[in-house]
């Protein structure tokens, strides 16, 4: 006797309820692979992007190369990298980094380049050092563009990381490939659904970060903080005359 | 306070922006550098805080050769108001104003106090404006903040590079007056760049008029207006600014093109038609070489045509002024006698233009509105 026919959703729920520790573990792996890839990308691309703003000719070459990686099909790139890194997560992370380079690098470069020269000249004229100009003016003004690039890269990386298992790496791709091999769609879904949720969460999180730095919100926070401090100050009854007086 | 000794600036492309400039700006003096674009005024300004490096000569600020000071330290000691205002949009008003004190390492309490003090000085309520963003300010408010930012660390010298250029005329006028008033108490040494002569004359203790990297004339607003050194200065001051004009002054600034200029060979009927169409009382007859042949009056021309006369018979040559000999009083007397255009020629009888009651009126209007402005300022 065959067991009674079960709907897809029943199969899915059963699979998940029996295998949730494994799904969780693989999700953790997935987060780790993607996270490491994104972190490495940031560590490389943001300083590189900053450097490239000072070397325009080199910039077009480097961004061109990053563009080329973008056009290689992901599976082909992973396959090719087996010759370099062997199989496993290292290979996968490396491939993911190559993928993520372009949006981060491009946005860092473009974001910084688009900061009006007048803003920079004002900063220089006020007596900021080149580092201070970068940290206090250029990067804050380019921030939302840079974060936008990171958002794109992160979503790509989380999606593409499912391919890591094709070359012996871990992550949610394992479930997807296993499900495909066994023709069990509920298993595919058990891998794909968390991957999608991860990507959406990361995207939303970064969007919130982007908004957090939005000047208007920041100004509001500052105003509130100041008002709070002010009231504390008044309670303590610190006389305002204590402030340094300036001879005009 | 700020001294230029034979300072030149040659850009890498070979352009000589500033040539052998000598200038001594005294303590508390308000010096305005003015001139047409490309005259080297902005470059001269930027050399003071080493945003541009001079290629030869020496610049001293407060007695010290600026080349011997680290540019970053130098700039922190000199106020700077940049052309496009350039408040940093990601920083609040207070942060913008407090930037130099922060760079100098003041503690935050002192910075806050200074920011509030400055806002009050500019007539802006600190509680209201402290945490605003530049985007939330009007153009005039932004510019006030730009000036406050330059004053924050109480520098003895302030450089201003066309600070009011982007403002509408009314706001500009208000801010100029405010700045002038403010500096009466602050007594900063100010080097101010503009291309607007009205602004220069209003603000400056001393105007430095530059052209092609050199000083054309330097002096108080009165000196510049009363004794323009040459034609360039005269033209730069502009006719409506010659407030010191007397009845004995030359007619030159009153001259303008006639409304109708006709050639001696033209058909008088065509000329009459054009005059009637345009509602003109007079026309000037000038030959191909530019010699003045006479003047046409509408009534005379009509009468001549009724008698089938020629254009030559219609012209009158008794009303004219010779530029080298006539003064404004002559023009005024002739216009009082008969309110019609007066042709002006030189001794060679070359036609130069006409003087009308309109051109005199414009001059008077310019003078009257100017003296009014000065009273207000």
Coordinates of C-alpha atoms in Angstrom, one line a residue:
Chain A
X1 CA 0.0 0.0 0.0
X2 CA 1.3 3.5 -0.8
X3 CA 1.0 6.0 1.9
X4 CA -2.0 8.3 1.4
X5 CA -1.3 11.3 -1.0
X6 CA -0.2 14.3 0.9
X7 CA -0.4 17.9 -0.3
X8 CA 2.8 19.9 -0.9
X9 CA 2.2 22.1 2.1
X10 CA 1.8 19.1 4.4
X11 CA 5.1 17.7 3.0
X12 CA 6.8 21.0 3.6
X13 CA 5.5 21.4 7.1
X14 CA 6.5 17.8 7.9
X15 CA 9.9 18.3 6.4
X16 CA 10.6 21.5 8.2
X17 CA 9.3 20.2 11.6
X18 CA 11.5 17.2 11.3
X19 CA 14.6 18.9 10.0
X20 CA 14.5 22.4 11.5
X21 CA 17.8 22.1 13.4
X22 CA 19.5 21.3 10.1
X23 CA 17.7 24.1 8.3
X24 CA 18.8 26.5 11.1
X25 CA 22.3 25.3 11.0
X26 CA 22.5 25.7 7.2
X27 CA 20.9 29.2 7.5
X28 CA 23.6 30.0 10.0
X29 CA 26.2 28.8 7.5
X30 CA 24.6 30.8 4.8
X31 CA 24.7 34.0 6.9
X32 CA 28.3 33.3 7.7
X33 CA 29.4 32.8 4.1
X34 CA 27.5 35.8 2.9
X35 CA 28.6 37.9 5.9
X36 CA 32.2 37.1 5.4
X37 CA 31.9 37.8 1.7
X38 CA 30.3 41.2 2.2
X39 CA 32.8 42.1 4.9
X40 CA 35.7 41.2 2.7
X41 CA 34.1 43.2 -0.1
X42 CA 33.7 46.3 2.1
X43 CA 37.3 46.0 3.4
X44 CA 38.6 45.9 -0.1
X45 CA 36.2 48.2 -2.0
X46 CA 35.7 51.1 0.3
X47 CA 39.4 51.9 0.7
X48 CA 39.9 51.1 -3.0
X49 CA 37.0 53.4 -4.0
X50 CA 38.5 56.2 -1.9
X51 CA 41.9 55.6 -3.4
X52 CA 40.5 55.6 -6.9
X53 CA 38.9 59.0 -6.5
X54 CA 42.4 60.3 -6.5
X55 CA 43.5 58.2 -9.4
X56 CA 41.1 58.8 -12.2
X57 CA 42.8 56.9 -15.0
X58 CA 43.3 53.9 -12.8
X59 CA 39.7 54.1 -11.7
X60 CA 38.3 53.4 -15.2
X61 CA 40.5 50.4 -15.5
X62 CA 39.7 48.9 -12.1
X63 CA 36.0 49.5 -12.5
X64 CA 36.2 48.0 -16.0
X65 CA 37.7 44.8 -14.5
X66 CA 35.1 44.7 -11.8
X67 CA 32.5 45.0 -14.5
X68 CA 34.0 41.9 -16.3
X69 CA 33.6 39.7 -13.2
X70 CA 30.0 40.8 -13.1
X71 CA 29.4 39.5 -16.6
X72 CA 30.8 36.0 -16.0
X73 CA 28.0 33.5 -15.2
X74 CA 28.1 32.8 -11.5
X75 CA 28.2 29.0 -11.8
X76 CA 31.1 29.2 -14.4
X77 CA 33.0 31.5 -12.1
X78 CA 32.6 29.1 -9.2
X79 CA 33.7 26.2 -11.4
X80 CA 36.7 28.1 -12.6
X81 CA 37.7 29.1 -9.1
X82 CA 37.9 25.4 -8.1
X83 CA 41.3 25.4 -9.9
X84 CA 42.5 28.2 -7.7
X85 CA 41.0 27.5 -4.3
X86 CA 39.9 23.9 -4.6
X87 CA 36.4 23.1 -3.4
X88 CA 34.7 24.4 -0.3
X89 CA 33.6 27.6 1.3
X90 CA 36.8 29.6 0.6
X91 CA 36.2 29.2 -3.1
X92 CA 32.6 30.2 -2.7
X93 CA 33.4 33.3 -0.6
X94 CA 36.0 34.3 -3.1
X95 CA 33.6 34.1 -5.9
X96 CA 31.0 36.0 -4.0
X97 CA 33.4 38.8 -3.3
X98 CA 34.3 39.1 -6.9
X99 CA 30.6 39.5 -7.6
X100 CA 30.0 42.0 -4.9
X101 CA 32.9 44.2 -5.8
X102 CA 31.3 46.2 -8.6
X103 CA 28.3 47.7 -6.9
X104 CA 30.2 48.6 -3.7
X105 CA 33.3 49.9 -5.6
X106 CA 31.3 51.8 -8.2
X107 CA 29.0 53.4 -5.6
X108 CA 31.9 54.4 -3.3
X109 CA 33.7 55.9 -6.2
X110 CA 30.7 57.6 -7.7
X111 CA 29.4 58.8 -4.4
X112 CA 32.6 60.4 -3.4
X113 CA 33.2 61.9 -6.8
X114 CA 29.8 63.5 -6.8
X115 CA 30.4 65.4 -3.6
X116 CA 30.5 69.0 -4.8
X117 CA 34.0 70.4 -5.0
X118 CA 32.7 73.5 -3.3
X119 CA 31.9 71.5 -0.2
X120 CA 35.5 70.1 -0.2
X121 CA 37.0 73.5 -0.8
X122 CA 35.0 75.0 2.1
X123 CA 36.3 72.2 4.3
X124 CA 39.9 72.8 3.2
X125 CA 39.5 76.5 3.6
X126 CA 38.2 76.1 7.2
X127 CA 41.4 74.2 8.0
X128 CA 40.5 70.5 7.8
X129 CA 43.2 68.1 7.0
X130 CA 42.7 65.8 4.0
X131 CA 41.7 63.0 6.4
X132 CA 39.2 65.2 8.2
X133 CA 37.8 66.3 4.8
X134 CA 37.3 62.6 3.9
X135 CA 35.8 61.6 7.3
X136 CA 33.8 64.7 8.1
X137 CA 32.6 65.8 4.7
X138 CA 33.2 63.4 1.8
X139 CA 32.2 60.1 3.3
X140 CA 29.1 61.5 5.2
X141 CA 27.9 63.1 2.0
X142 CA 28.5 60.0 -0.1
X143 CA 27.2 57.7 2.6
X144 CA 23.7 57.0 1.3
X145 CA 25.1 56.2 -2.2
X146 CA 27.7 53.9 -0.7
X147 CA 25.1 52.1 1.5
X148 CA 22.9 51.8 -1.6
X149 CA 25.7 49.9 -3.3
X150 CA 26.2 47.7 -0.2
X151 CA 22.5 46.9 -0.3
X152 CA 22.7 45.7 -3.9
X153 CA 25.8 43.7 -3.2
X154 CA 24.4 42.1 -0.1
X155 CA 21.2 40.9 -1.7
X156 CA 23.2 39.5 -4.6
X157 CA 25.6 37.8 -2.3
X158 CA 22.8 36.2 -0.2
X159 CA 21.1 34.9 -3.4
X160 CA 24.3 33.7 -5.1
X161 CA 25.6 32.1 -1.9
X162 CA 23.1 29.3 -2.6
X163 CA 25.4 28.1 -5.4
X164 CA 28.2 27.6 -2.9
X165 CA 27.1 24.0 -2.2
X166 CA 27.5 23.2 -5.9
X167 CA 31.3 23.4 -5.3
X168 CA 31.3 21.7 -2.0
X169 CA 30.5 24.6 0.2
X170 CA 27.7 24.9 2.8
X171 CA 24.7 27.0 3.2
X172 CA 21.1 26.8 2.2
X173 CA 22.1 25.8 -1.3
X174 CA 22.6 22.3 0.1
X175 CA 18.9 21.9 0.7
X176 CA 18.0 23.4 -2.7
X177 CA 20.4 21.1 -4.6
X178 CA 19.4 18.1 -2.5
X179 CA 15.7 18.8 -3.2
X180 CA 16.4 19.3 -6.9
X181 CA 18.3 16.0 -7.0
X182 CA 15.6 14.1 -5.1
X183 CA 12.8 15.8 -6.9
X184 CA 11.4 17.0 -3.6
X185 CA 10.1 20.4 -3.9
X186 CA 9.4 20.8 -0.3
X187 CA 13.1 20.5 0.4
X188 CA 13.9 23.1 -2.3
X189 CA 11.5 25.4 -0.7
X190 CA 12.9 24.8 2.8
X191 CA 16.2 26.1 1.4
X192 CA 14.9 28.9 -0.8
X193 CA 12.5 30.4 1.6
X194 CA 15.0 31.2 4.4
X195 CA 17.4 32.5 1.7
X196 CA 14.8 34.9 0.4
X197 CA 13.9 36.0 3.9
X198 CA 17.5 36.6 4.7
X199 CA 18.0 38.7 1.6
X200 CA 14.9 40.8 2.4
X201 CA 15.9 41.3 6.0
X202 CA 19.4 42.4 5.0
X203 CA 18.0 44.8 2.5
X204 CA 15.6 46.3 5.0
X205 CA 18.2 46.5 7.7
X206 CA 20.5 48.4 5.4
X207 CA 17.7 50.6 4.3
X208 CA 17.1 51.5 7.9
X209 CA 20.7 52.2 8.4
X210 CA 20.6 54.5 5.3
X211 CA 17.6 56.3 6.8
X212 CA 19.3 56.6 10.2
X213 CA 22.0 58.7 8.7
X214 CA 19.6 60.9 6.8
X215 CA 20.4 64.5 7.7
X216 CA 16.9 65.4 8.7
X217 CA 16.5 62.5 11.1
X218 CA 19.9 63.1 12.5
X219 CA 19.1 66.8 13.1
X220 CA 15.9 65.8 14.9
X221 CA 17.8 63.3 17.1
X222 CA 20.4 66.0 17.9
X223 CA 17.7 68.5 18.7
X224 CA 16.0 66.1 21.1
X225 CA 19.2 65.2 22.7
X226 CA 20.1 68.8 23.2
X227 CA 16.7 69.6 24.6
X228 CA 17.1 66.7 27.1
X229 CA 20.6 67.9 28.1
X230 CA 19.3 71.4 28.4
X231 CA 16.6 70.4 30.9
X232 CA 19.1 68.4 32.9
X233 CA 21.4 71.5 32.9
X234 CA 18.6 73.7 34.1
X235 CA 17.8 71.3 36.9
X236 CA 21.3 71.4 38.1
X237 CA 21.1 75.1 37.9
X238 CA 24.5 75.6 36.3
X239 CA 24.8 79.3 35.5
X240 CA 25.3 80.1 31.9
X241 CA 27.9 82.7 32.8
X242 CA 30.3 79.9 33.5
X243 CA 30.7 79.5 29.7
X244 CA 33.8 81.1 28.3
X245 CA 33.1 84.6 27.3
X246 CA 34.6 85.9 24.1
X247 CA 35.9 89.3 23.5
X248 CA 34.5 90.4 20.3
Chain B
X1 CA 47.8 92.6 8.7
X2 CA 47.8 91.0 5.3
X3 CA 50.7 92.0 3.1
X4 CA 51.4 91.1 -0.5
X5 CA 55.0 91.7 -1.6
X6 CA 55.5 91.4 -5.4
X7 CA 53.2 88.3 -5.4
X8 CA 52.7 86.5 -8.7
X9 CA 50.7 83.5 -9.5
X10 CA 51.3 81.5 -12.7
X11 CA 49.1 78.5 -13.2
X12 CA 50.5 75.2 -14.5
X13 CA 48.9 75.9 -17.9
X14 CA 51.0 79.1 -18.1
X15 CA 48.2 81.6 -17.3
X16 CA 49.5 84.5 -15.3
X17 CA 46.6 85.1 -12.9
X18 CA 48.4 87.6 -10.7
X19 CA 51.3 89.8 -11.6
X20 CA 53.7 91.4 -9.1
X21 CA 50.9 92.3 -6.7
X22 CA 51.8 94.7 -3.9
X23 CA 49.1 95.3 -1.3
X24 CA 49.1 96.1 2.4
X25 CA 45.8 95.5 4.2
X26 CA 45.9 97.3 7.6
X27 CA 44.5 95.9 10.8
X28 CA 40.7 96.3 10.9
X29 CA 40.6 97.4 7.3
X30 CA 37.8 96.3 5.0
X31 CA 39.4 95.9 1.6
X32 CA 37.4 94.9 -1.4
X33 CA 39.1 93.3 -4.4
X34 CA 37.1 94.0 -7.5
X35 CA 37.4 93.5 -11.3
X36 CA 36.1 91.7 -14.2
X37 CA 36.2 87.9 -14.2
X38 CA 39.7 86.6 -14.7
X39 CA 41.3 89.6 -13.2
X40 CA 43.0 87.6 -10.5
X41 CA 40.9 88.8 -7.5
X42 CA 39.8 85.4 -6.3
X43 CA 43.2 83.9 -6.9
X44 CA 44.7 86.7 -4.8
X45 CA 42.2 86.0 -2.0
X46 CA 42.9 82.2 -2.1
X47 CA 46.6 82.8 -1.9
X48 CA 46.1 84.3 1.5
X49 CA 45.0 81.0 3.0
X50 CA 47.1 79.0 0.6
X51 CA 44.2 77.4 -1.2
X52 CA 46.3 78.7 -4.1
X53 CA 50.1 78.9 -3.7
X54 CA 51.8 82.0 -5.0
X55 CA 54.6 81.2 -7.5
X56 CA 56.7 84.2 -6.5
X57 CA 56.8 87.0 -4.0
X58 CA 55.8 86.9 -0.4
X59 CA 52.5 87.0 1.5
X60 CA 52.5 87.8 5.2
X61 CA 49.6 87.5 7.6
X62 CA 50.0 89.2 10.9
X63 CA 53.7 89.6 10.1
X64 CA 54.4 86.0 9.5
X65 CA 55.3 84.6 6.1
X66 CA 52.5 82.2 5.3
X67 CA 54.9 79.8 3.7
X68 CA 56.4 79.2 7.1
X69 CA 53.1 78.1 8.6
X70 CA 51.4 74.8 8.1
X71 CA 48.5 75.5 5.7
X72 CA 46.0 73.7 7.9
X73 CA 47.0 75.7 11.0
X74 CA 47.1 78.9 8.9
X75 CA 43.5 78.3 7.6
X76 CA 42.2 77.6 11.1
X77 CA 43.4 81.1 12.0
X78 CA 41.7 82.8 9.1
X79 CA 38.0 83.1 8.6
X80 CA 36.8 82.1 5.1
X81 CA 33.4 82.7 3.5
X82 CA 33.2 80.8 0.3
X83 CA 31.5 81.9 -2.9
X84 CA 28.6 79.4 -3.0
X85 CA 28.1 79.6 0.8
X86 CA 28.7 75.8 0.9
X87 CA 27.2 75.0 4.2
X88 CA 27.6 71.2 4.6
X89 CA 24.2 69.8 4.1
X90 CA 24.6 66.9 6.5
X91 CA 25.5 69.1 9.4
X92 CA 23.2 71.2 11.5
X93 CA 23.6 74.9 11.7
X94 CA 25.4 74.6 15.0
X95 CA 27.8 72.0 13.6
X96 CA 28.5 74.1 10.6
X97 CA 29.2 77.2 12.6
X98 CA 31.2 75.3 15.2
X99 CA 33.5 73.5 12.8
X100 CA 36.7 75.5 13.3
X101 CA 36.4 75.6 17.1
X102 CA 36.0 71.9 16.9
X103 CA 39.0 71.5 14.7
X104 CA 40.9 73.7 17.2
X105 CA 39.8 71.3 20.0
X106 CA 37.5 73.5 22.0
X107 CA 35.3 71.6 24.5
X108 CA 31.7 71.2 23.5
X109 CA 30.3 73.5 26.1
X110 CA 32.4 76.3 24.9
X111 CA 31.5 75.6 21.3
X112 CA 27.8 75.6 22.1
X113 CA 28.1 78.8 23.9
X114 CA 30.0 80.4 21.1
X115 CA 27.5 79.2 18.5
X116 CA 24.6 80.6 20.4
X117 CA 26.4 83.9 20.9
X118 CA 27.0 84.2 17.2
X119 CA 23.5 83.3 16.2
X120 CA 22.2 86.0 18.5
X121 CA 24.7 88.4 16.9
X122 CA 23.2 87.6 13.5
X123 CA 19.7 88.1 14.8
X124 CA 18.8 84.4 14.6
X125 CA 17.1 82.7 17.6
X126 CA 19.5 79.9 18.7
X127 CA 16.7 77.7 20.1
X128 CA 15.0 77.9 16.7
X129 CA 18.0 77.6 14.4
X130 CA 20.7 75.6 16.2
X131 CA 19.5 72.3 15.0
X132 CA 18.2 73.3 11.6
X133 CA 19.8 71.9 8.5
X134 CA 21.0 74.2 5.7
X135 CA 18.2 72.9 3.5
X136 CA 15.7 74.4 6.0
X137 CA 17.1 77.9 5.7
X138 CA 16.4 80.7 3.3
X139 CA 19.2 82.0 1.1
X140 CA 19.8 85.0 3.3
X141 CA 19.9 82.8 6.5
X142 CA 22.3 80.4 4.8
X143 CA 24.6 83.2 4.0
X144 CA 24.5 84.6 7.5
X145 CA 25.4 81.2 8.8
X146 CA 28.2 81.1 6.3
X147 CA 29.6 84.4 7.7
X148 CA 29.1 83.2 11.3
X149 CA 31.1 80.0 10.4
X150 CA 34.0 82.2 9.4
X151 CA 33.8 84.2 12.6
X152 CA 33.4 81.2 14.9
X153 CA 36.9 81.0 16.2
X154 CA 37.3 84.8 16.3
X155 CA 40.0 85.0 13.7
X156 CA 41.6 88.4 13.2
X157 CA 41.4 88.1 9.4
X158 CA 38.4 87.1 7.4
X159 CA 38.4 86.3 3.7
X160 CA 35.1 86.6 1.8
X161 CA 34.8 85.4 -1.8
X162 CA 31.7 86.9 -3.4
X163 CA 29.7 85.9 -0.4
X164 CA 26.5 87.6 -1.5
X165 CA 26.7 86.8 -5.2
X166 CA 23.9 84.2 -5.2
X167 CA 21.4 86.4 -3.3
X168 CA 18.5 88.4 -4.7
X169 CA 19.2 92.2 -4.7
X170 CA 17.1 93.0 -1.7
X171 CA 18.5 90.3 0.6
X172 CA 22.0 91.2 -0.7
X173 CA 21.4 94.8 0.3
X174 CA 20.2 93.8 3.8
X175 CA 23.2 91.5 4.3
X176 CA 25.7 94.0 3.2
X177 CA 24.3 96.5 5.7
X178 CA 24.4 93.8 8.4
X179 CA 28.0 92.9 7.6
X180 CA 29.0 96.5 7.6
X181 CA 27.2 97.1 10.9
X182 CA 28.6 93.9 12.4
X183 CA 32.2 94.8 11.6
X184 CA 31.9 98.2 13.2
X185 CA 32.0 96.3 16.5
X186 CA 34.1 93.3 15.5
X187 CA 36.8 95.3 13.7
X188 CA 38.0 92.3 11.7
X189 CA 40.5 92.7 8.9
X190 CA 38.4 91.7 5.9
X191 CA 39.5 91.0 2.4
X192 CA 36.4 90.8 0.3
X193 CA 36.1 89.8 -3.4
X194 CA 33.2 90.9 -5.6
X195 CA 32.5 91.9 -9.1
X196 CA 29.7 94.2 -8.1
X197 CA 30.8 97.8 -7.9
X198 CA 27.8 98.9 -5.8
X199 CA 28.8 96.3 -3.2
X200 CA 32.4 97.4 -3.3
X201 CA 31.5 101.1 -2.8
X202 CA 29.1 100.3 -0.1
X203 CA 31.3 98.0 2.0
X204 CA 34.9 99.0 1.4
X205 CA 37.3 101.2 3.4
X206 CA 39.5 100.7 0.4
X207 CA 38.6 99.4 -3.1
X208 CA 41.3 97.6 -5.1
X209 CA 40.3 97.5 -8.7
X210 CA 42.1 94.8 -10.6
X211 CA 42.5 93.9 -14.3
X212 CA 44.6 91.1 -15.8
X213 CA 46.4 90.3 -12.6
X214 CA 47.4 93.9 -11.8
X215 CA 46.0 96.7 -9.7
X216 CA 44.4 99.4 -11.9
X217 CA 43.5 101.7 -9.1
X218 CA 43.3 101.5 -5.3
X219 CA 41.6 103.9 -3.0
X220 CA 38.7 104.8 -0.9
X221 CA 35.3 104.6 -2.6
X222 CA 35.2 108.3 -2.8
X223 CA 38.6 108.5 -4.4
X224 CA 37.7 105.8 -6.9
X225 CA 34.5 107.6 -7.8
X226 CA 35.9 111.2 -7.8
X227 CA 39.2 110.5 -9.6
X228 CA 39.0 107.4 -11.8
X229 CA 42.6 106.7 -12.8
X230 CA 41.8 105.7 -16.4
X231 CA 39.1 104.8 -18.8
X232 CA 39.0 101.2 -17.6
X233 CA 38.2 102.4 -14.1
X234 CA 35.7 104.8 -15.4
X235 CA 33.9 102.2 -17.4
X236 CA 34.0 99.7 -14.6
X237 CA 32.5 102.2 -12.1
X238 CA 29.8 102.6 -14.7
X239 CA 27.9 105.8 -15.6
X240 CA 25.1 105.4 -13.0
X241 CA 27.7 105.2 -10.2
X242 CA 29.4 108.5 -10.8
X243 CA 27.6 110.1 -7.9
X244 CA 30.1 112.9 -7.7
X245 CA 29.2 114.3 -11.1
X246 CA 29.0 118.1 -11.2
X247 CA 27.4 120.5 -13.7
X248 CA 31.0 121.0 -15.0
X249 CA 31.5 117.3 -15.8
X250 CA 31.9 116.0 -19.3
X251 CA 28.8 114.9 -21.2
X252 CA 30.3 111.6 -22.1
X253 CA 28.4 109.5 -19.6
X254 CA 25.1 110.9 -20.8
X255 CA 25.6 109.9 -24.4
X256 CA 23.5 107.2 -26.0
X257 CA 22.5 106.1 -29.5
X258 CA 19.9 108.1 -31.2
X259 CA 16.5 106.5 -31.6
X260 CA 16.6 107.0 -35.3
X261 CA 19.7 107.5 -37.5
X262 CA 19.2 108.1 -41.2
X263 CA 21.5 108.4 -44.2
X264 CA 21.5 111.6 -46.3
X265 CA 20.3 109.9 -49.4
X266 CA 17.1 108.4 -47.9
X267 CA 13.7 109.3 -49.2
X268 CA 12.2 111.9 -46.9
X269 CA 8.8 110.3 -47.1
X270 CA 10.1 107.0 -45.7
X271 CA 11.9 108.8 -43.0
X272 CA 8.7 110.7 -42.0
X273 CA 6.8 107.4 -42.0
X274 CA 9.3 105.8 -39.7
X275 CA 9.3 108.7 -37.3
X276 CA 5.5 108.8 -37.1
X277 CA 5.3 105.0 -36.7
X278 CA 7.7 105.1 -33.8
X279 CA 6.4 108.4 -32.3
X280 CA 9.8 110.1 -32.7
X281 CA 10.2 113.9 -32.6
X282 CA 13.7 113.8 -34.0
X283 CA 16.2 111.8 -36.1
X284 CA 19.9 112.2 -36.8
X285 CA 21.3 112.3 -40.2
X286 CA 24.7 110.7 -40.4
X287 CA 26.7 109.9 -43.5
X288 CA 28.5 106.7 -44.3
X289 CA 31.8 108.0 -42.8
X290 CA 30.0 108.8 -39.5
X291 CA 29.9 112.6 -40.0
X292 CA 27.0 114.5 -38.6
X293 CA 24.9 116.0 -41.4
X294 CA 22.2 117.5 -39.3
X295 CA 19.1 116.8 -37.4
X296 CA 15.5 116.3 -38.4
X297 CA 12.5 117.6 -36.5
X298 CA 9.2 116.1 -37.2
X299 CA 7.3 119.4 -37.7
X300 CA 10.0 120.8 -40.0
X301 CA 10.2 117.6 -42.0
X302 CA 6.4 117.6 -42.5
X303 CA 6.5 121.2 -43.7
X304 CA 9.4 120.6 -46.0
X305 CA 7.6 117.6 -47.5
X306 CA 4.4 119.6 -48.1
X307 CA 6.5 122.0 -50.1
X308 CA 8.1 119.0 -52.0
X309 CA 11.5 119.8 -50.5
X310 CA 14.4 117.3 -50.1
X311 CA 15.8 115.8 -47.0
X312 CA 18.7 118.2 -47.2
X313 CA 16.3 121.1 -47.0
X314 CA 14.7 119.6 -43.9
X315 CA 17.8 119.2 -41.7
X316 CA 18.7 121.8 -39.1
X317 CA 22.3 122.2 -37.9
X318 CA 22.0 124.8 -35.2
X319 CA 21.3 122.5 -32.3
X320 CA 24.4 120.5 -31.3
X321 CA 27.1 120.2 -28.7
X322 CA 30.7 119.5 -29.2
X323 CA 31.9 117.0 -26.7
X324 CA 35.3 118.6 -26.0
X325 CA 33.7 122.0 -25.3
X326 CA 30.4 121.3 -23.7
X327 CA 29.6 120.4 -20.1
X328 CA 26.5 119.0 -18.4
X329 CA 25.2 122.4 -17.6
X330 CA 25.1 123.3 -21.3
X331 CA 23.1 120.2 -22.0
X332 CA 20.8 120.9 -19.1
X333 CA 20.2 124.4 -20.3
X334 CA 19.5 123.4 -23.8
X335 CA 17.1 120.7 -22.7
X336 CA 15.4 123.2 -20.4
X337 CA 14.9 125.4 -23.3
X338 CA 13.6 122.7 -25.6
X339 CA 13.1 119.1 -24.5
X340 CA 14.5 117.5 -27.7
X341 CA 17.5 115.2 -28.2
X342 CA 20.8 117.1 -28.5
X343 CA 23.2 115.6 -31.0
X344 CA 26.8 115.5 -29.7
X345 CA 29.8 115.6 -32.1
X346 CA 33.5 115.9 -31.6
X347 CA 35.6 118.7 -33.1
X348 CA 35.9 116.7 -36.3
X349 CA 32.2 116.8 -36.6
X350 CA 32.0 113.0 -36.1
X351 CA 28.6 112.0 -34.7
X352 CA 29.0 110.5 -31.1
X353 CA 25.4 110.1 -29.9
X354 CA 22.6 112.1 -28.4
X355 CA 21.9 113.5 -25.0
X356 CA 18.2 113.5 -23.9
X357 CA 16.3 114.6 -20.9
X358 CA 15.9 110.8 -20.3
X359 CA 19.7 110.3 -19.9
X360 CA 19.9 113.2 -17.4
X361 CA 16.9 111.9 -15.5
X362 CA 18.5 108.4 -15.3
X363 CA 21.7 110.0 -13.8
X364 CA 19.6 111.9 -11.3
X365 CA 17.7 108.8 -10.4
X366 CA 20.9 106.9 -9.9
X367 CA 22.3 109.6 -7.6
X368 CA 19.2 110.0 -5.6
X369 CA 18.6 106.3 -5.0
X370 CA 22.3 105.8 -4.2
X371 CA 22.4 108.5 -1.5
X372 CA 19.2 107.0 -0.1
X373 CA 20.9 103.6 0.1
X374 CA 23.9 105.2 1.8
X375 CA 21.7 106.8 4.4
X376 CA 20.1 103.5 5.2
X377 CA 23.4 101.7 5.4

